[in-house]
mmCIF file of C-alpha atoms in Angstrom:
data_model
loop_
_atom_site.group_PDB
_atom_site.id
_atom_site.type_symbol
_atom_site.label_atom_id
_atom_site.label_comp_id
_atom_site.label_asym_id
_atom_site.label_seq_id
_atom_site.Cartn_x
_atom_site.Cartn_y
_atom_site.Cartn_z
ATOM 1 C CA UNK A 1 0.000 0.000 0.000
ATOM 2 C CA UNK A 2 1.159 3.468 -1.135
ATOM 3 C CA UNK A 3 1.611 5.675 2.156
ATOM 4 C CA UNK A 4 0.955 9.332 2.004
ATOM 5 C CA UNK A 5 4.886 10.034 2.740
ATOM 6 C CA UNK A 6 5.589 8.590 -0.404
ATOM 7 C CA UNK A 7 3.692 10.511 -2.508
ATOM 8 C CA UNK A 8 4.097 14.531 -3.910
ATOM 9 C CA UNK A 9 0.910 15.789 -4.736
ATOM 10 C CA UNK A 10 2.598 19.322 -6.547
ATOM 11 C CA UNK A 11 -0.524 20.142 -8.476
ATOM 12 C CA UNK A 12 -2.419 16.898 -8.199
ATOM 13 C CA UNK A 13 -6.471 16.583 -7.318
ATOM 14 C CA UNK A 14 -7.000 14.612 -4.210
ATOM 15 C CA UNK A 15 -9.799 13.625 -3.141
ATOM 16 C CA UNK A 16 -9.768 12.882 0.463
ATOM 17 C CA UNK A 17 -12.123 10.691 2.141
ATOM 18 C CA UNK A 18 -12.459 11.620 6.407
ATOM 19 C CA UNK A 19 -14.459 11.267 9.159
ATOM 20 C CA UNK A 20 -15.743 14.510 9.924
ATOM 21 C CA UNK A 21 -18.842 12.606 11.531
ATOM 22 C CA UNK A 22 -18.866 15.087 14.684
ATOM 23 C CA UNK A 23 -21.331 16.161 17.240
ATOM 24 C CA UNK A 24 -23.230 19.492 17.117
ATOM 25 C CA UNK A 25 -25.738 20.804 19.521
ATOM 26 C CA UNK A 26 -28.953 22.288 18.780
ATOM 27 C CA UNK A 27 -27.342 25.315 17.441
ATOM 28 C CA UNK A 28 -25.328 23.652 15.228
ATOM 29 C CA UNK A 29 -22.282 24.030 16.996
ATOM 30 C CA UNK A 30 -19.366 21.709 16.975
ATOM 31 C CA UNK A 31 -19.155 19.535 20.831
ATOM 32 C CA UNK A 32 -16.262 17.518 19.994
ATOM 33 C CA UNK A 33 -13.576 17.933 17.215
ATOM 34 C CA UNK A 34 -11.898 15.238 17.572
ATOM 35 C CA UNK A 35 -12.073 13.764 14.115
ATOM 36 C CA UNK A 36 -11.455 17.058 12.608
ATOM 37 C CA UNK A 37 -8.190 17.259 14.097
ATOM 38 C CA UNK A 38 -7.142 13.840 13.862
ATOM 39 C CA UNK A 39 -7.607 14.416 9.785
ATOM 40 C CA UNK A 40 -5.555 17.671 9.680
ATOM 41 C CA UNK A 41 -1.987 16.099 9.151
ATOM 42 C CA UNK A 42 -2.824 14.513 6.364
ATOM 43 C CA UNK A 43 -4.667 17.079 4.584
ATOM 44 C CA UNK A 44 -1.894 19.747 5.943
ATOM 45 C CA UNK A 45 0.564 17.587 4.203
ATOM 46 C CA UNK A 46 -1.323 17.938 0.422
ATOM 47 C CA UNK A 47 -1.461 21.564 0.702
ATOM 48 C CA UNK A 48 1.894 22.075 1.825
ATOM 49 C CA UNK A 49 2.829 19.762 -1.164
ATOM 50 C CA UNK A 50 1.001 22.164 -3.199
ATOM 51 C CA UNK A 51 -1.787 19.895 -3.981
ATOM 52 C CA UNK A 52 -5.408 20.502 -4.609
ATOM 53 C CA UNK A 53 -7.689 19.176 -2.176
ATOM 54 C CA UNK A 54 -10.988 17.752 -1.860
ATOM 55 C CA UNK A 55 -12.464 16.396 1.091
ATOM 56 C CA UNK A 56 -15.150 14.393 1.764
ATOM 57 C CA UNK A 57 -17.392 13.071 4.416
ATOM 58 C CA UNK A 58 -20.789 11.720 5.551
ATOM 59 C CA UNK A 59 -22.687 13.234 8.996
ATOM 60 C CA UNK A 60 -25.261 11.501 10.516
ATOM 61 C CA UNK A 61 -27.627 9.186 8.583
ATOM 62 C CA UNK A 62 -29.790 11.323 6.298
ATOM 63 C CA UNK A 63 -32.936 9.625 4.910
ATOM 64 C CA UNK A 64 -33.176 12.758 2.359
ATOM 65 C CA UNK A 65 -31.458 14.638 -0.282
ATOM 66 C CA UNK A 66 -30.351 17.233 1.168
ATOM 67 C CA UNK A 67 -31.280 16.892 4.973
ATOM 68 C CA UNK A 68 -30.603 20.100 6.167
ATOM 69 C CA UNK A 69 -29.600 19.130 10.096
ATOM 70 C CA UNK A 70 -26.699 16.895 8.561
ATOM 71 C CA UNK A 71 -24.951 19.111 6.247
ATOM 72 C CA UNK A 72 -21.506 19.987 6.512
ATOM 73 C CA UNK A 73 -21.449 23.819 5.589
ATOM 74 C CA UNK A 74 -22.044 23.730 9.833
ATOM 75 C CA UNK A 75 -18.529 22.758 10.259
ATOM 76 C CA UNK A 76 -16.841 24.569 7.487
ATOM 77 C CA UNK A 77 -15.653 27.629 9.212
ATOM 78 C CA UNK A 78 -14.000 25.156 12.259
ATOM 79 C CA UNK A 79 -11.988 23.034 9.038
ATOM 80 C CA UNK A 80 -10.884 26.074 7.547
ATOM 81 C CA UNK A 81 -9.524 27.877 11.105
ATOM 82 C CA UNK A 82 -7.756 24.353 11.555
ATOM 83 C CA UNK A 83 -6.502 23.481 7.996
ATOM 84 C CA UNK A 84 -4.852 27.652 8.186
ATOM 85 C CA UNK A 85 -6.755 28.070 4.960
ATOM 86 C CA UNK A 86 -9.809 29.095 3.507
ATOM 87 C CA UNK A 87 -11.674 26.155 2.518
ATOM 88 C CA UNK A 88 -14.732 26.405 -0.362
ATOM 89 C CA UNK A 89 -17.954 24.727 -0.252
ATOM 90 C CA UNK A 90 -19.685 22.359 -3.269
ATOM 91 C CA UNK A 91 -23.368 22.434 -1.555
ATOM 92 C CA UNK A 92 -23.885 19.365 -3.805
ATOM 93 C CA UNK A 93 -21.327 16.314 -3.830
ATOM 94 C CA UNK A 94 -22.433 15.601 -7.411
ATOM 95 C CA UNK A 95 -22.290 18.476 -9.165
ATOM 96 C CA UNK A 96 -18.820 19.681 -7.932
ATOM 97 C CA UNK A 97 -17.319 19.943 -11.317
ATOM 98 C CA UNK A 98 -17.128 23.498 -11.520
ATOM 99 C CA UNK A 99 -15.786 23.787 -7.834
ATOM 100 C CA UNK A 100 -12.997 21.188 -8.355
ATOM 101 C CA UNK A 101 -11.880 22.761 -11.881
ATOM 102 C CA UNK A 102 -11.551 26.041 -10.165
ATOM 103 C CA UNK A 103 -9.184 25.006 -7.605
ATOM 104 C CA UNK A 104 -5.613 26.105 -7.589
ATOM 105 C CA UNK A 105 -2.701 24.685 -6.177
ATOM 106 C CA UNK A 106 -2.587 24.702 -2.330
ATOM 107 C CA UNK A 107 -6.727 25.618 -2.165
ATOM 108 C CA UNK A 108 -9.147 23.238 -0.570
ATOM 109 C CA UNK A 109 -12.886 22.230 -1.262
ATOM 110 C CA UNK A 110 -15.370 20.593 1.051
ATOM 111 C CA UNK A 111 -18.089 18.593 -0.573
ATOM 112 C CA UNK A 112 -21.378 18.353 1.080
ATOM 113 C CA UNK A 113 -22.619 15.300 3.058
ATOM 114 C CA UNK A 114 -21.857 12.043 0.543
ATOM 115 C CA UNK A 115 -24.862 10.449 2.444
ATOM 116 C CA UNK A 116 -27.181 12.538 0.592
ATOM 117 C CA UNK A 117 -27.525 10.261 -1.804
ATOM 118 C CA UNK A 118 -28.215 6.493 -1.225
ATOM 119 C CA UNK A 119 -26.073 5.775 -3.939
ATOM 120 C CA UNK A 120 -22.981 6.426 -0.921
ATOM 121 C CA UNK A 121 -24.277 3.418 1.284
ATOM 122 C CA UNK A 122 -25.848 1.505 -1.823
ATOM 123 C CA UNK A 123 -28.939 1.072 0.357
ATOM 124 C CA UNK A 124 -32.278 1.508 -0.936
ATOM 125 C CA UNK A 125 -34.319 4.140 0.850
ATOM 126 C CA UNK A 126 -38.143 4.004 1.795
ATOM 127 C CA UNK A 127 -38.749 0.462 1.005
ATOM 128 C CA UNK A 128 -38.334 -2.364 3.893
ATOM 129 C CA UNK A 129 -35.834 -5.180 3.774
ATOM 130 C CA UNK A 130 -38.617 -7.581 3.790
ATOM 131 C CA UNK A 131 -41.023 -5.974 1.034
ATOM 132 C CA UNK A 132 -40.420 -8.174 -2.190
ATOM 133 C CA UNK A 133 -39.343 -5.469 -4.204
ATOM 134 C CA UNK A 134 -36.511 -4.974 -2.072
ATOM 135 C CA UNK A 135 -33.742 -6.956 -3.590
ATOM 136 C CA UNK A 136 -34.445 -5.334 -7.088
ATOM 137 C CA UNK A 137 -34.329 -2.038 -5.297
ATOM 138 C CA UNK A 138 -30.687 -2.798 -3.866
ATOM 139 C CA UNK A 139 -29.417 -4.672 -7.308
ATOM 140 C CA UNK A 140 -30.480 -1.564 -9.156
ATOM 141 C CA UNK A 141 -28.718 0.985 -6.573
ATOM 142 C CA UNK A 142 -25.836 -1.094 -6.485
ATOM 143 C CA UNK A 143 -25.372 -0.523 -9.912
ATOM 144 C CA UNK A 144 -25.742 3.555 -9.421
ATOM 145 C CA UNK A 145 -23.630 3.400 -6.506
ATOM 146 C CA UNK A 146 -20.329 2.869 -9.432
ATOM 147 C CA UNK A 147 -21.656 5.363 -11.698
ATOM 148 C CA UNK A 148 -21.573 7.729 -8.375
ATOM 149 C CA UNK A 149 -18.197 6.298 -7.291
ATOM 150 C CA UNK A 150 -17.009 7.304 -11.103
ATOM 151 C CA UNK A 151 -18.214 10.916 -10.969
ATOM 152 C CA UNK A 152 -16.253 11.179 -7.796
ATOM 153 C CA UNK A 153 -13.327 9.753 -9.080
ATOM 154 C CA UNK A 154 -13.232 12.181 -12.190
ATOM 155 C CA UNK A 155 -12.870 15.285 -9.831
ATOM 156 C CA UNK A 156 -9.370 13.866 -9.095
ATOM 157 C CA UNK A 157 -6.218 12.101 -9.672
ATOM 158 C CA UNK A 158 -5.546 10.494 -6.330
ATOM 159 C CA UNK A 159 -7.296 9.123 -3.980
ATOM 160 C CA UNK A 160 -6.621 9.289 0.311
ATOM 161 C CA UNK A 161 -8.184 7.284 2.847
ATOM 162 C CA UNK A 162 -8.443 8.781 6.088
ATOM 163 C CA UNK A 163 -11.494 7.594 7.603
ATOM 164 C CA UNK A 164 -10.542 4.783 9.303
ATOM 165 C CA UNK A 165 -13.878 4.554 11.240
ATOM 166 C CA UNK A 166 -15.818 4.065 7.641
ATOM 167 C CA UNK A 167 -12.795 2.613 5.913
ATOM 168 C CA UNK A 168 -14.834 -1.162 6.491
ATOM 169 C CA UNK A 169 -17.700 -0.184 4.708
ATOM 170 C CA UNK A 170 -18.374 -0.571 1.437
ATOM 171 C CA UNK A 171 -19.346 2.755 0.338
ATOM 172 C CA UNK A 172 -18.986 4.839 -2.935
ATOM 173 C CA UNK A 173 -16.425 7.255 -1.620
ATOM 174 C CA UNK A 174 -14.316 4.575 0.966
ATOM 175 C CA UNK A 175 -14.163 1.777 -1.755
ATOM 176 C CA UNK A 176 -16.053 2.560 -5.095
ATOM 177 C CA UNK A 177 -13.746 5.209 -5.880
ATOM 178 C CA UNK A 178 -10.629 3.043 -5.397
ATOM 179 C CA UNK A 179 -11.774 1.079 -8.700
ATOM 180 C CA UNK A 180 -11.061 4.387 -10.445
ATOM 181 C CA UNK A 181 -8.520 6.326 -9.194
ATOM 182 C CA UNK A 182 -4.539 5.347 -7.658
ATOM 183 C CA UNK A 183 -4.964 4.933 -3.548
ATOM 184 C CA UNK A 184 -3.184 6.178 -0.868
ATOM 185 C CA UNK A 185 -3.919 5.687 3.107
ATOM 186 C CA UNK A 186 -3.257 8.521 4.913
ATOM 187 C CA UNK A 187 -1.201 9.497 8.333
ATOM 188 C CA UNK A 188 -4.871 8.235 10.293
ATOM 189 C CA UNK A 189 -5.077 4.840 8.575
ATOM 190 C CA UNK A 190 -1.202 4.598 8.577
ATOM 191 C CA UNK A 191 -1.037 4.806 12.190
ATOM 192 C CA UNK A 192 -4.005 2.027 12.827
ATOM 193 C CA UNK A 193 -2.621 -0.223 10.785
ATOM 194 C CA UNK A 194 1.195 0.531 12.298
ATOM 195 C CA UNK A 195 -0.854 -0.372 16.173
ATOM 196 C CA UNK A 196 -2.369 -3.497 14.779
ATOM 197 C CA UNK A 197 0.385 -4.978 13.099
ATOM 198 C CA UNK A 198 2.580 -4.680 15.372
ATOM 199 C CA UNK A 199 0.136 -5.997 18.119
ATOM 200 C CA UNK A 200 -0.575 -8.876 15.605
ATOM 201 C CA UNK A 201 3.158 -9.540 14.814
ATOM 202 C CA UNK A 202 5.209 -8.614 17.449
ATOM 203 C CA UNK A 203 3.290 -7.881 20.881
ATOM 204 C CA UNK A 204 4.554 -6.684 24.173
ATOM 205 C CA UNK A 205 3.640 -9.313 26.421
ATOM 206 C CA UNK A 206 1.857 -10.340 28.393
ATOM 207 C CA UNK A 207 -0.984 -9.614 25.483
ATOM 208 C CA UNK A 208 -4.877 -9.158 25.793
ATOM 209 C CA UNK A 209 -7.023 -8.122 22.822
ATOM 210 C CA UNK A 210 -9.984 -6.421 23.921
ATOM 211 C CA UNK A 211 -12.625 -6.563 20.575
ATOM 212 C CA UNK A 212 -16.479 -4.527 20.652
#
């Protein structure tokens, strides 16, 4: 696996997959930014490279497109003060194209929630798992959910995986995309899988693994 240390991203596209999944209160304030923070080496590291970034995320679990209380623009200001630049905003993960193409080197763009559209999860919405039309709801959304992964993919010409709390899901924009586009993990995923193989391969012992 390509690590992030190993790769220049001088006036490359990449789209960066996190998990800015946080907590707001009824004012749409941020409680915890824990996962905000945890993402900002990595996407520190494409900007000082002089990349072009695009990040992406899911909050919540919307059952609409767009649910309002689960859009992202509420943490934009907080991921700009913390990435030390101005960040844009696509209101519309889709229809980016325009946003992405005006990006210049060392700029970053935050798409709106990717769970807007069931074609993220590639699970059919409004329509119970036992109803009989179910199955040919999910086979026909499954086949979307590439076509969505593509448009994705054509905004860039890398791909970063930093969401290690999504990254065992298989979602448009945490595995889809990887079809289409070169992968890299970032400093996040790096760092898991660093703790687990080395607990896996070479433990201090005496050893316990603790699994929820």
């Amino acid at each position: 696996m390509t690590t992030i240390d190993n790769f220049n991203f001088a006036g490359k596209k990449a789209f960066v997959r996190v998990d800015f999944n946080v907590p707001l209160d009824e004012n749409f304030n941020i409680t915890d930014d824990t996962r905000i923070r945890a993402a900002m080496p990595t996407l520190k590291k494409i900007i000082a490279d002089g990349g072009r970034l695009i990040i992406a995320s899911h909050m919540g679990r919307p059952k609409k497109n767009p649910d309002p209380k689960y859009s992202l623009k509420y943490i934009l200001a907080h991921v700009s003060e913390k990435l030390g630049v101005e960040v844009k905003f696509a209101d519309d993960c889709l229809k980016a194209q325009d946003a992405v193409a005006a990006l210049k080197d060392g700029e970053a763009l935050l798409l709106e929630n990717v769970r807007f559209y069931a074609e993220e999860e590639g699970k059919p919405r409004g329509i119970e798992k036992d109803d009989p039309a179910y199955d040919a709801a999910k086979k026909e959304l499954k086949a979307a959910q590439k076509e969505f992964a593509k448009t994705l993919a054509a905004y860039a010409d890398v791909y970063v995986n930093d969401a290690f709390g999504t990254a065992h899901r298989a979602h448009a924009s945490t595995a889809g995309i990887a079809d289409y586009l070169p992968a890299v993990c970032g400093y996040l995923i790096q760092k898991e899988i660093d703790v687990m193989g080395k607990a896996l391969n070479d433990p201090a012992r005496p050893f316990v693994a603790i699994l929820g």
